Coordinates of C-alpha atoms and ligand atoms in Angstrom, one line a residue:
M51 CA 10.5 2.2 2.4
G52 CA 12.7 1.1 5.9
R53 CA 9.5 2.0 8.1
L54 CA 7.5 -0.3 5.7
V55 CA 10.3 -3.0 5.6
R56 CA 10.3 -2.8 9.6
I57 CA 6.7 -3.2 9.9
W58 CA 6.7 -6.1 7.7
R59 CA 9.2 -7.9 9.5
R60 CA 8.2 -6.8 12.9
S61 CA 4.3 -7.7 12.3
I62 CA 2.9 -11.2 11.7
Q63 CA -0.5 -9.5 11.7
T64 CA 0.7 -7.3 8.4
R65 CA 2.3 -10.0 6.8
V66 CA -0.7 -12.7 7.8
V67 CA -3.2 -9.8 6.5
T68 CA -1.0 -8.8 3.3
S69 CA -0.5 -12.3 2.0
T70 CA -4.2 -13.0 2.4
I71 CA -5.2 -10.0 0.4
V72 CA -2.3 -10.7 -2.5
L73 CA -3.5 -14.8 -2.6
S74 CA -7.6 -13.7 -2.7
T75 CA -6.6 -11.1 -5.1
L76 CA -4.7 -14.1 -7.4
V77 CA -8.0 -16.4 -7.0
V78 CA -10.8 -13.9 -7.7
A79 CA -8.7 -12.5 -10.6
F80 CA -8.2 -15.9 -12.1
T81 CA -11.9 -16.8 -11.2
G82 CA -13.3 -14.2 -12.6
W83 CA -11.3 -13.7 -15.6
A84 CA -12.4 -17.9 -16.3
L85 CA -15.9 -16.7 -15.6
L86 CA -15.9 -14.2 -18.0
R87 CA -14.3 -16.0 -20.8
D88 CA -17.1 -18.6 -20.3
V89 CA -19.8 -16.1 -20.8
A90 CA -18.2 -14.7 -23.1
D91 CA -18.1 -17.7 -25.3
G92 CA -21.5 -18.2 -24.7
L93 CA -23.0 -15.1 -25.6
A94 CA -21.5 -15.2 -28.3
D95 CA -21.9 -18.9 -29.0
G96 CA -25.8 -18.2 -28.5
R97 CA -26.0 -15.5 -30.9
R98 CA -24.0 -16.7 -33.7
E99 CA -26.3 -19.9 -33.9
A100 CA -29.7 -17.9 -34.1
A101 CA -27.7 -15.7 -36.8
V102 CA -27.0 -18.5 -38.7
S103 CA -30.3 -19.9 -38.6
E104 CA -32.0 -17.1 -38.9
A105 CA -29.7 -16.0 -41.7
R106 CA -30.5 -19.5 -43.3
S107 CA -34.0 -19.0 -43.8
G108 CA -33.0 -15.6 -45.3
F109 CA -30.4 -17.5 -48.5
D110 CA -34.0 -20.2 -48.8
Y111 CA -35.9 -17.4 -49.1
A112 CA -33.4 -15.2 -51.2
Q113 CA -32.8 -18.2 -53.8
T114 CA -36.7 -19.2 -53.8
Q115 CA -37.0 -15.2 -55.2
L116 CA -34.2 -15.9 -57.7
D117 CA -35.5 -19.3 -58.5
A118 CA -38.5 -17.3 -59.4
T119 CA -36.9 -15.3 -61.4
V120 CA -36.4 -16.0 -65.5
E121 CA -35.3 -12.4 -66.3
T122 CA -32.1 -12.4 -67.8
E123 CA -31.9 -8.7 -68.7
Q124 CA -29.2 -7.2 -66.4
S125 CA -31.3 -4.1 -65.9
T126 CA -34.7 -5.5 -64.8
Q127 CA -32.9 -8.2 -62.7
S128 CA -30.4 -5.3 -61.0
Q129 CA -34.2 -4.2 -59.9
V130 CA -35.2 -7.6 -58.9
L131 CA -32.4 -7.9 -56.6
T132 CA -32.9 -4.7 -55.0
Q133 CA -36.5 -5.0 -54.2
M134 CA -35.4 -8.2 -52.4
V135 CA -33.0 -6.6 -50.6
D136 CA -35.4 -4.1 -49.7
S137 CA -38.1 -7.0 -49.1
L138 CA -35.4 -9.0 -47.1
T139 CA -34.8 -6.0 -44.8
R140 CA -38.1 -4.8 -44.4
T141 CA -40.7 -8.3 -44.0
R142 CA -38.0 -9.1 -41.1
G143 CA -40.4 -7.1 -38.1
A144 CA -40.4 -3.4 -37.3
Q145 CA -36.8 -4.4 -34.5
R146 CA -34.2 -5.4 -37.5
T147 CA -31.6 -7.2 -36.0
Y148 CA -29.4 -7.4 -38.9
E149 CA -28.1 -5.5 -42.0
L150 CA -27.8 -7.2 -45.5
V151 CA -24.7 -7.2 -47.7
L152 CA -25.5 -8.6 -51.7
E153 CA -22.4 -8.7 -54.1
G154 CA -23.0 -9.7 -57.6
P155 CA -22.9 -11.1 -60.3
L156 CA -19.6 -12.0 -59.0
L157 CA -18.4 -12.5 -62.6
T158 CA -18.9 -9.7 -64.9
D159 CA -17.0 -8.9 -68.3
D160 CA -15.3 -5.4 -66.7
G161 CA -14.5 -7.2 -63.0
Q162 CA -16.6 -4.9 -61.3
V163 CA -18.9 -6.5 -58.2
P164 CA -21.4 -4.4 -57.7
V165 CA -22.5 -4.2 -54.2
R166 CA -25.9 -3.5 -52.7
S167 CA -26.4 -3.1 -48.7
S168 CA -29.0 -1.8 -46.9
A169 CA -28.2 1.8 -45.7
A170 CA -26.2 1.6 -42.8
V171 CA -23.3 -0.3 -43.5
E172 CA -20.5 0.1 -45.1
P173 CA -19.2 -1.8 -47.9
G174 CA -15.9 -2.8 -46.8
S175 CA -17.5 -4.8 -43.7
V176 CA -17.3 -8.3 -44.8
P177 CA -14.4 -9.6 -43.5
A178 CA -12.2 -10.5 -46.6
D179 CA -12.0 -14.2 -45.9
L180 CA -15.5 -14.7 -46.0
A181 CA -15.9 -13.1 -48.7
D182 CA -13.4 -15.3 -50.4
A183 CA -14.8 -18.7 -49.0
V184 CA -18.7 -17.8 -49.9
R185 CA -17.2 -16.9 -53.7
S186 CA -15.1 -19.8 -54.2
G187 CA -18.2 -22.5 -52.6
S188 CA -21.7 -22.9 -51.8
G189 CA -22.8 -23.7 -48.1
T190 CA -23.2 -21.5 -45.3
F191 CA -19.9 -19.5 -44.1
W192 CA -20.2 -17.5 -40.5
R193 CA -17.0 -15.1 -38.8
Y194 CA -16.6 -12.8 -35.8
S195 CA -15.9 -9.7 -37.5
D196 CA -16.0 -5.4 -36.2
L197 CA -19.2 -3.9 -38.2
A198 CA -18.0 -0.3 -39.4
L199 CA -21.4 1.4 -39.7
L200 CA -21.8 4.3 -41.9
G201 CA -21.7 7.8 -40.2
S202 CA -20.2 6.5 -36.9
S203 CA -16.6 6.1 -35.8
S204 CA -16.6 3.4 -33.9
T205 CA -16.8 -0.2 -34.8
Q206 CA -19.7 -3.0 -33.4
P207 CA -19.0 -6.5 -32.3
S208 CA -21.0 -8.5 -35.1
V209 CA -20.9 -12.0 -36.3
V210 CA -21.2 -12.2 -40.3
V211 CA -23.1 -15.3 -41.8
G212 CA -22.8 -15.8 -46.0
S213 CA -24.1 -17.6 -48.6
Q214 CA -23.7 -17.7 -52.3
L215 CA -26.9 -17.4 -54.3
R216 CA -27.3 -18.5 -58.0
A217 CA -30.0 -17.3 -60.5
P218 CA -30.8 -19.8 -62.7
G219 CA -32.4 -17.4 -65.3
S220 CA -29.3 -16.0 -66.3
G221 CA -26.9 -18.2 -64.7
D222 CA -24.9 -15.5 -62.6
T223 CA -23.9 -16.4 -59.1
Y224 CA -24.2 -13.8 -56.0
A225 CA -22.8 -13.5 -52.3
L226 CA -25.9 -12.5 -50.0
F227 CA -24.2 -11.7 -46.4
Y228 CA -25.9 -11.3 -43.0
L229 CA -24.3 -9.0 -40.6
F230 CA -25.5 -9.3 -37.1
S231 CA -24.5 -6.8 -34.2
L232 CA -22.9 -8.7 -31.0
E233 CA -23.9 -5.0 -29.3
D234 CA -26.7 -6.6 -26.8
Q235 CA -24.3 -9.4 -26.1
Q236 CA -21.0 -6.6 -25.3
E237 CA -23.1 -4.9 -22.8
T238 CA -24.3 -7.9 -21.3
L239 CA -20.9 -9.0 -21.0
D240 CA -19.9 -5.5 -19.6
L241 CA -22.7 -5.5 -17.1
V242 CA -21.4 -9.3 -15.9
R243 CA -17.5 -8.0 -16.2
R244 CA -18.4 -4.7 -13.8
A245 CA -20.4 -6.9 -11.2
L246 CA -17.3 -9.9 -11.1
L247 CA -15.1 -6.5 -10.3
L248 CA -17.2 -5.2 -8.1
G249 CA -17.7 -8.4 -6.4
G250 CA -14.6 -9.3 -6.7
L251 CA -13.0 -6.2 -4.7
A252 CA -15.7 -6.8 -1.9
M253 CA -14.9 -10.3 -1.1
V254 CA -11.1 -9.4 -1.1
V255 CA -11.4 -6.6 0.8
M256 CA -13.9 -9.0 3.1
V257 CA -11.2 -11.6 3.2
G258 CA -8.7 -9.4 4.5
G259 CA -10.7 -7.9 7.1
V260 CA -11.8 -11.4 8.3
A261 CA -8.4 -12.0 8.3
W262 CA -7.2 -9.1 10.4
L263 CA -9.9 -10.3 12.7
V264 CA -8.7 -13.3 13.1
S265 CA -5.3 -12.7 13.1
R266 CA -5.7 -10.3 15.9
Q267 CA -7.9 -13.0 17.9
V268 CA -4.6 -15.2 18.2
L269 CA -2.1 -12.8 18.7
D270 CA -3.7 -10.7 21.2
P271 CA -2.9 -12.8 23.9
V272 CA 0.3 -13.3 21.7
R273 CA 1.0 -9.8 22.6
L274 CA 0.0 -9.9 26.2
A275 CA 2.3 -13.0 26.8
R276 CA 5.1 -10.8 25.2
R277 CA 4.4 -8.2 27.3
I278 CA 4.2 -10.2 30.7
A279 CA 7.7 -12.3 29.6
E280 CA 9.2 -8.9 29.1
R281 CA 7.9 -7.9 32.6
Y282 CA 9.5 -11.3 33.8
A283 CA 12.9 -11.0 32.3
S284 CA 13.1 -7.2 34.3
G285 CA 12.6 -9.5 37.3
N286 CA 8.5 -8.2 38.2
L287 CA 7.4 -11.9 38.5
E288 CA 4.1 -11.0 39.9
Q289 CA 2.5 -11.1 36.9
R290 CA 0.0 -13.5 35.7
M291 CA -1.9 -14.1 32.3
H292 CA -5.8 -14.0 32.3
V293 CA -7.0 -17.3 31.6
R294 CA -10.3 -17.6 29.7
G295 CA -12.0 -21.2 28.0
E296 CA -10.0 -24.3 28.0
D297 CA -8.8 -23.6 24.1
D298 CA -5.0 -23.6 23.1
I299 CA -4.2 -20.2 24.4
A300 CA -6.0 -20.7 27.3
R301 CA -3.7 -23.9 28.0
L302 CA -0.7 -21.6 26.7
S303 CA -1.7 -18.6 29.5
T304 CA -1.8 -21.7 32.0
S305 CA 1.3 -22.7 30.9
F306 CA 2.6 -19.4 31.2
N307 CA 1.6 -18.7 34.4
Q308 CA 3.2 -22.0 35.9
M309 CA 6.5 -21.1 34.7
A310 CA 6.4 -17.9 36.4
A311 CA 5.3 -19.5 39.7
S312 CA 7.7 -22.4 39.1
L313 CA 10.5 -19.4 38.6
Q314 CA 9.1 -17.5 41.8
S315 CA 9.5 -20.6 43.8
Q316 CA 12.7 -21.2 42.7
I317 CA 14.3 -17.6 42.8
R318 CA 12.7 -17.5 46.5
R319 CA 14.5 -20.7 47.6
L320 CA 17.7 -19.4 46.0
E321 CA 17.4 -16.6 48.3
N322 CA 16.9 -18.4 51.3
L323 CA 19.3 -20.7 50.5
S324 CA 22.0 -17.7 49.8
R325 CA 20.6 -15.6 53.0
L326 CA 21.6 -19.1 55.0
Q327 CA 24.7 -18.9 53.7
Q328 CA 25.5 -15.0 54.3
R329 CA 24.0 -15.5 58.0
F330 CA 26.2 -18.7 58.1
V331 CA 29.6 -17.2 57.0
S332 CA 28.8 -13.8 59.0
D333 CA 28.0 -16.1 62.7
V334 CA 30.6 -18.0 61.7
S335 CA 33.0 -15.2 61.7
H336 CA 31.5 -13.4 64.3
E337 CA 31.8 -16.5 66.7
L338 CA 35.6 -17.3 66.0
R339 CA 36.7 -13.7 66.3
T340 CA 36.3 -13.9 70.4
P341 CA 38.7 -17.0 70.7
L342 CA 40.7 -16.3 68.2
T343 CA 41.3 -12.2 70.2
T344 CA 42.1 -14.6 72.9
V345 CA 44.5 -16.6 71.2
Q346 CA 46.2 -14.1 69.4
M347 CA 46.9 -12.4 72.8
A348 CA 48.5 -15.8 73.7
S349 CA 50.6 -15.1 70.8
E350 CA 51.5 -11.8 71.8
V351 CA 53.1 -12.7 74.9
L352 CA 54.8 -16.0 73.6
Y353 CA 56.0 -13.4 70.5
D354 CA 57.1 -10.9 72.8
S355 CA 59.2 -13.8 74.7
R356 CA 60.8 -15.0 71.9
E357 CA 64.2 -14.5 72.8
R358 CA 63.9 -16.4 75.4
F359 CA 63.2 -19.1 73.6
D360 CA 65.6 -21.7 71.4
P361 CA 65.5 -20.8 68.4
Q362 CA 63.1 -23.5 66.7
T363 CA 60.4 -22.4 69.0
A364 CA 61.0 -18.7 68.4
R365 CA 60.3 -19.6 64.9
S366 CA 57.2 -21.2 65.8
A367 CA 56.2 -18.1 67.9
E368 CA 57.1 -16.0 64.7
L369 CA 55.2 -18.0 62.1
L370 CA 52.0 -18.4 65.3
K371 CA 52.3 -14.7 65.4
R372 CA 52.0 -13.8 61.3
E373 CA 49.3 -16.8 60.4
L374 CA 47.2 -15.8 63.4
D375 CA 47.1 -11.8 62.0
R376 CA 46.1 -13.5 58.5
F377 CA 43.6 -15.3 60.2
E378 CA 42.0 -12.0 61.4
S379 CA 42.4 -10.0 58.4
L380 CA 40.3 -13.0 56.6
L381 CA 38.0 -12.6 58.9
S382 CA 37.2 -9.5 59.1
D383 CA 36.7 -9.6 55.1
L384 CA 34.3 -12.0 55.2
L385 CA 32.7 -10.0 57.8
D386 CA 33.0 -6.8 55.6
L387 CA 31.7 -9.3 52.6
S388 CA 29.0 -10.7 54.5
R389 CA 27.3 -7.0 55.2
F390 CA 27.8 -6.2 51.4
D391 CA 25.8 -9.5 50.8
A392 CA 23.4 -8.1 53.2
G393 CA 22.5 -4.9 52.3
A394 CA 23.7 -3.5 55.6
A395 CA 27.1 -1.8 54.5
R396 CA 26.9 2.4 55.4
L397 CA 28.4 4.9 53.6
E398 CA 29.8 7.8 55.7
L399 CA 29.9 11.1 52.9
D400 CA 32.4 13.5 52.8
P401 CA 33.8 15.7 49.9
V402 CA 37.3 14.0 49.1
D403 CA 39.4 15.4 46.2
L404 CA 40.9 12.0 44.7
A405 CA 43.6 14.3 43.2
Q406 CA 45.2 14.2 47.3
V407 CA 44.1 11.0 47.4
A408 CA 46.2 9.7 44.3
R409 CA 49.1 12.0 45.6
D410 CA 49.6 11.0 49.1
A411 CA 49.1 7.5 47.8
A412 CA 52.2 7.8 45.3
R413 CA 54.1 8.5 49.0
S414 CA 52.8 5.4 50.3
P415 CA 55.9 3.4 52.6
L416 CA 54.8 0.3 50.8
L417 CA 55.7 1.4 47.3
E418 CA 58.9 2.7 48.9
R419 CA 59.6 -0.3 50.7
A420 CA 59.0 -2.6 47.7
G421 CA 61.6 0.1 45.4
I422 CA 58.7 0.9 43.2
R423 CA 59.1 4.6 41.6
V424 CA 55.6 6.2 40.8
R425 CA 54.3 8.7 38.6
L426 CA 51.8 10.8 38.9
V427 CA 49.4 12.1 36.3
G428 CA 46.6 14.8 36.3
A429 CA 46.8 14.7 40.4
D430 CA 47.5 18.7 39.9
T431 CA 43.6 19.6 39.5
P432 CA 41.5 19.0 42.3
A433 CA 38.7 16.3 41.8
V434 CA 36.5 16.2 44.1
V435 CA 33.7 13.7 45.0
E436 CA 31.6 12.8 47.6
A437 CA 32.7 9.8 49.3
D438 CA 33.7 7.4 51.9
M439 CA 37.4 8.8 52.8
R440 CA 38.2 5.1 54.7
R441 CA 36.4 3.1 52.0
I442 CA 38.4 4.9 49.4
D443 CA 41.1 4.4 51.2
R444 CA 41.2 1.0 51.2
I445 CA 40.6 0.5 47.3
V446 CA 43.5 2.3 46.4
R447 CA 45.8 0.8 49.6
N448 CA 44.7 -2.7 47.6
L449 CA 45.7 -1.2 44.3
L450 CA 48.9 -0.5 45.1
A451 CA 49.6 -3.7 47.4
N452 CA 48.6 -5.6 45.2
A453 CA 50.9 -3.9 42.2
A454 CA 53.9 -4.2 44.5
K455 CA 52.8 -8.3 45.5
Y456 CA 52.2 -9.2 41.9
S457 CA 53.0 -7.4 39.1
G458 CA 57.1 -7.3 39.5
S459 CA 56.5 -3.6 38.0
D460 CA 59.4 -1.2 39.3
V461 CA 57.0 1.8 38.4
V462 CA 53.9 2.6 39.7
E463 CA 51.6 5.0 37.5
I464 CA 48.8 7.0 39.1
E465 CA 46.3 9.0 37.2
V466 CA 43.5 11.0 38.1
A467 CA 40.7 12.2 35.4
Q468 CA 37.4 13.8 35.3
N469 CA 34.1 15.0 33.0
A470 CA 31.3 16.6 34.0
E471 CA 29.8 13.7 35.3
S472 CA 32.6 11.4 37.5
V473 CA 36.1 11.1 38.4
S474 CA 38.5 8.6 38.0
L475 CA 41.8 7.4 39.6
A476 CA 43.5 4.4 37.8
V477 CA 47.1 2.2 39.0
R478 CA 48.9 0.9 36.2
D479 CA 51.8 -1.4 36.6
F480 CA 54.0 -2.2 33.8
G481 CA 54.5 -5.7 35.3
V482 CA 53.3 -9.5 34.7
G483 CA 49.8 -8.3 33.3
L484 CA 46.6 -10.1 33.1
D485 CA 45.5 -13.3 30.8
G486 CA 42.5 -13.3 28.7
D487 CA 39.4 -13.1 31.1
E488 CA 41.4 -12.7 34.4
N489 CA 40.7 -9.3 34.3
L490 CA 36.9 -10.6 34.6
R491 CA 38.0 -12.7 37.3
V492 CA 40.2 -11.0 39.7
F493 CA 37.1 -9.6 41.1
D494 CA 35.6 -13.3 41.3
R495 CA 36.1 -14.4 45.1
F496 CA 38.5 -16.3 46.6
W497 CA 40.2 -16.0 42.8
R498 CA 44.1 -15.7 42.7
A499 CA 46.0 -16.3 39.3
D500 CA 48.9 -18.6 41.1
P501 CA 47.4 -19.7 44.3
A502 CA 50.6 -21.7 44.8
R503 CA 52.6 -17.8 45.2
T504 CA 49.9 -16.5 47.4
Q505 CA 51.9 -14.1 48.7
G506 CA 50.0 -14.1 52.3
G507 CA 46.8 -12.9 49.6
T508 CA 43.0 -14.5 50.5
G509 CA 41.9 -13.3 47.0
L510 CA 39.1 -11.1 48.8
G511 CA 40.7 -7.7 48.1
L512 CA 39.8 -7.0 44.4
P513 CA 36.1 -8.5 45.2
I514 CA 35.7 -6.0 48.6
S515 CA 36.9 -3.1 46.5
R516 CA 34.6 -3.4 43.9
E517 CA 32.4 -3.7 46.3
D518 CA 32.8 -0.2 48.1
A519 CA 33.4 1.3 44.1
T520 CA 29.2 -0.3 43.5
L521 CA 28.2 1.0 47.1
H522 CA 29.4 4.7 46.1
G523 CA 27.7 4.6 42.8
G524 CA 31.1 3.7 40.8
T525 CA 32.6 1.1 39.3
L526 CA 36.7 -0.5 39.7
Q527 CA 37.2 -2.0 36.5
A528 CA 40.7 -4.5 35.4
W529 CA 42.7 -4.3 32.0
G530 CA 45.6 -6.0 31.5
R531 CA 47.4 -7.7 28.9
P532 CA 50.4 -10.8 29.7
G533 CA 54.0 -8.8 29.9
E534 CA 52.6 -5.6 29.4
G535 CA 51.2 -4.6 33.1
S536 CA 47.7 -4.2 34.2
E537 CA 45.5 -1.3 34.9
F538 CA 42.5 -1.3 37.7
I539 CA 40.6 2.2 37.6
L540 CA 37.8 3.0 39.9
T541 CA 35.3 5.4 39.0
V542 CA 33.4 7.8 40.8
P543 CA 30.2 9.6 39.5
K544 CA 30.3 13.4 40.7
P545 CA 28.1 14.8 43.2
D546 CA 25.1 15.6 40.5
G547 CA 26.5 13.1 37.6
S548 CA 25.9 9.5 36.9
A549 CA 28.8 7.6 36.5
K550 CA 30.3 7.3 32.9
H551 CA 33.8 6.8 32.3
P552 CA 36.3 9.6 31.8
A553 CA 39.3 9.9 29.6
I554 CA 41.8 7.2 30.6
D555 CA 39.5 4.1 30.1
S556 CA 39.1 5.2 26.6
V557 CA 42.7 4.7 26.2
Y558 CA 42.2 0.8 26.4
A559 CA 38.7 0.7 25.0
Ligands
ADP125 P1 44.2 -10.4 47.4 O1 43.6 -10.2 48.6 O2 44.6 -12.2 48.1 O3 45.7 -9.8 47.8 P2 42.7 -9.9 45.3 O4 41.1 -9.8 44.9 O5 43.5 -8.6 45.8 O6 43.5 -10.4 46.0 O7 43.4 -10.1 43.8 C1 43.5 -11.1 43.2 C2 44.3 -11.9 42.4 O8 44.5 -10.9 41.0 C3 45.6 -12.1 42.7 O9 45.7 -13.3 44.1 C4 46.6 -11.8 41.7 O10 47.0 -13.2 41.1 C5 45.7 -11.0 41.2 N1 46.2 -9.7 40.8 C6 45.5 -8.7 41.7 N2 46.1 -7.0 41.2 C7 47.3 -7.6 40.1 C8 48.5 -7.3 39.6 N3 48.4 -5.7 39.9 N4 49.2 -7.3 38.6 C9 48.8 -9.0 38.3 N5 48.3 -9.8 39.3 C10 47.2 -9.3 39.9

């Protein structure tokens, strides 16, 4: 059931074909029903008219017979009547199309009305209301009824025509009924019904087939367009739709191809621009390096001789050195980033035990200087990954420096966890924490929560750390809540596993 619902929801073709079949079935059923009703009415009316006129001539003949009889004696009259019924049923050709029922005389002393009928008919076949109508007045009356034949369990549809006869000699009245079978008409009707049913069925199947074909013609190019759009979405912009003819589908394909071409050229333009920018940053950083080294050397000389200067000049020499150091670190960060951007960064892989890295980090003079206590968790079991020691070290150093610089926390927790696929190292502090979407923004280049309190930072530390983690096929994620502290989790895949986060981050998920 669920599968059917899914197919109904997802496939336009199923919906088009099903609704076409349902609607055409309704139309065919209604038309068939109306047609059948007209045919049935026509057949029955035609037969009835013929029957009434045939019966009328029979009534006239019978009345003439009675008029000619002057006999008043009951038994003789009865004989005449029996003969009349016989002759009426006999004289009408070999193929008799009706049966006869003669009731009468209608007014007898004992109330018993004698009935004569042609052999095949069951006496109660005349509808009671017709019998009453005939008895109560002159004229010809008719009714549709079901004829019960003697010796047959089923009934036949029929039309019954009746009229009153009067014997002038005795003054007795009689009711004569003609019973015409409608079986031929019923057979014709059955034939028409079967033909309509088969024709209707064939028509519905045909219409369903046509709907399927037509919807396929329209939907095939749409499906193709969808597949190509999916390929565009996954970054493959080379594909083009095949344009055939000049119809709407062809125009759709053309627009689609134009869109892809335009997207491709825009992307190329942006790629070129971005490459140019990267080149520019890299070139500028390189170009600045040489003069910076010279200026730095000169500043070292000034710095070393600051004792001989007056206090104000000595302070300037110190400031000069500090800012030049900062400038140098900014330049080297920029060069690093441009190497990542150009895809030129390379890893020097060695087995690295992240538990050992955590233990070393716990003894970092950086934290000691800031008076921060360290809690080590899970650093007893070896957690070995293939990694570039220099880069891992840089990440951890950066995380510890940030905790010391920005968090204001006096405790830092370093936790190592691992599963079959990867190892993670988390640095958690209990300081100011991160606000709202800051845990995503900390990885933006040059982003700082509070630029006024830069603490000498450039806003490039975390972006570089994340690039380092990505280079390892791993991740660097941040979590934080204002006032509760923050946590940075480095995850590196084990040599034979793909990166999945081990136990640590699930705590904050
Ligand atoms: P920088 O190189 O200037 O230190 P980072 O990229 O390392 O820059 O960090 C960017 C910003 O993220 C910092 O300016 C600081 O506002 C915020 N930040 C980083 N670590 C923490 C932390 N542990 N607690 C609070 N804020 C932090």
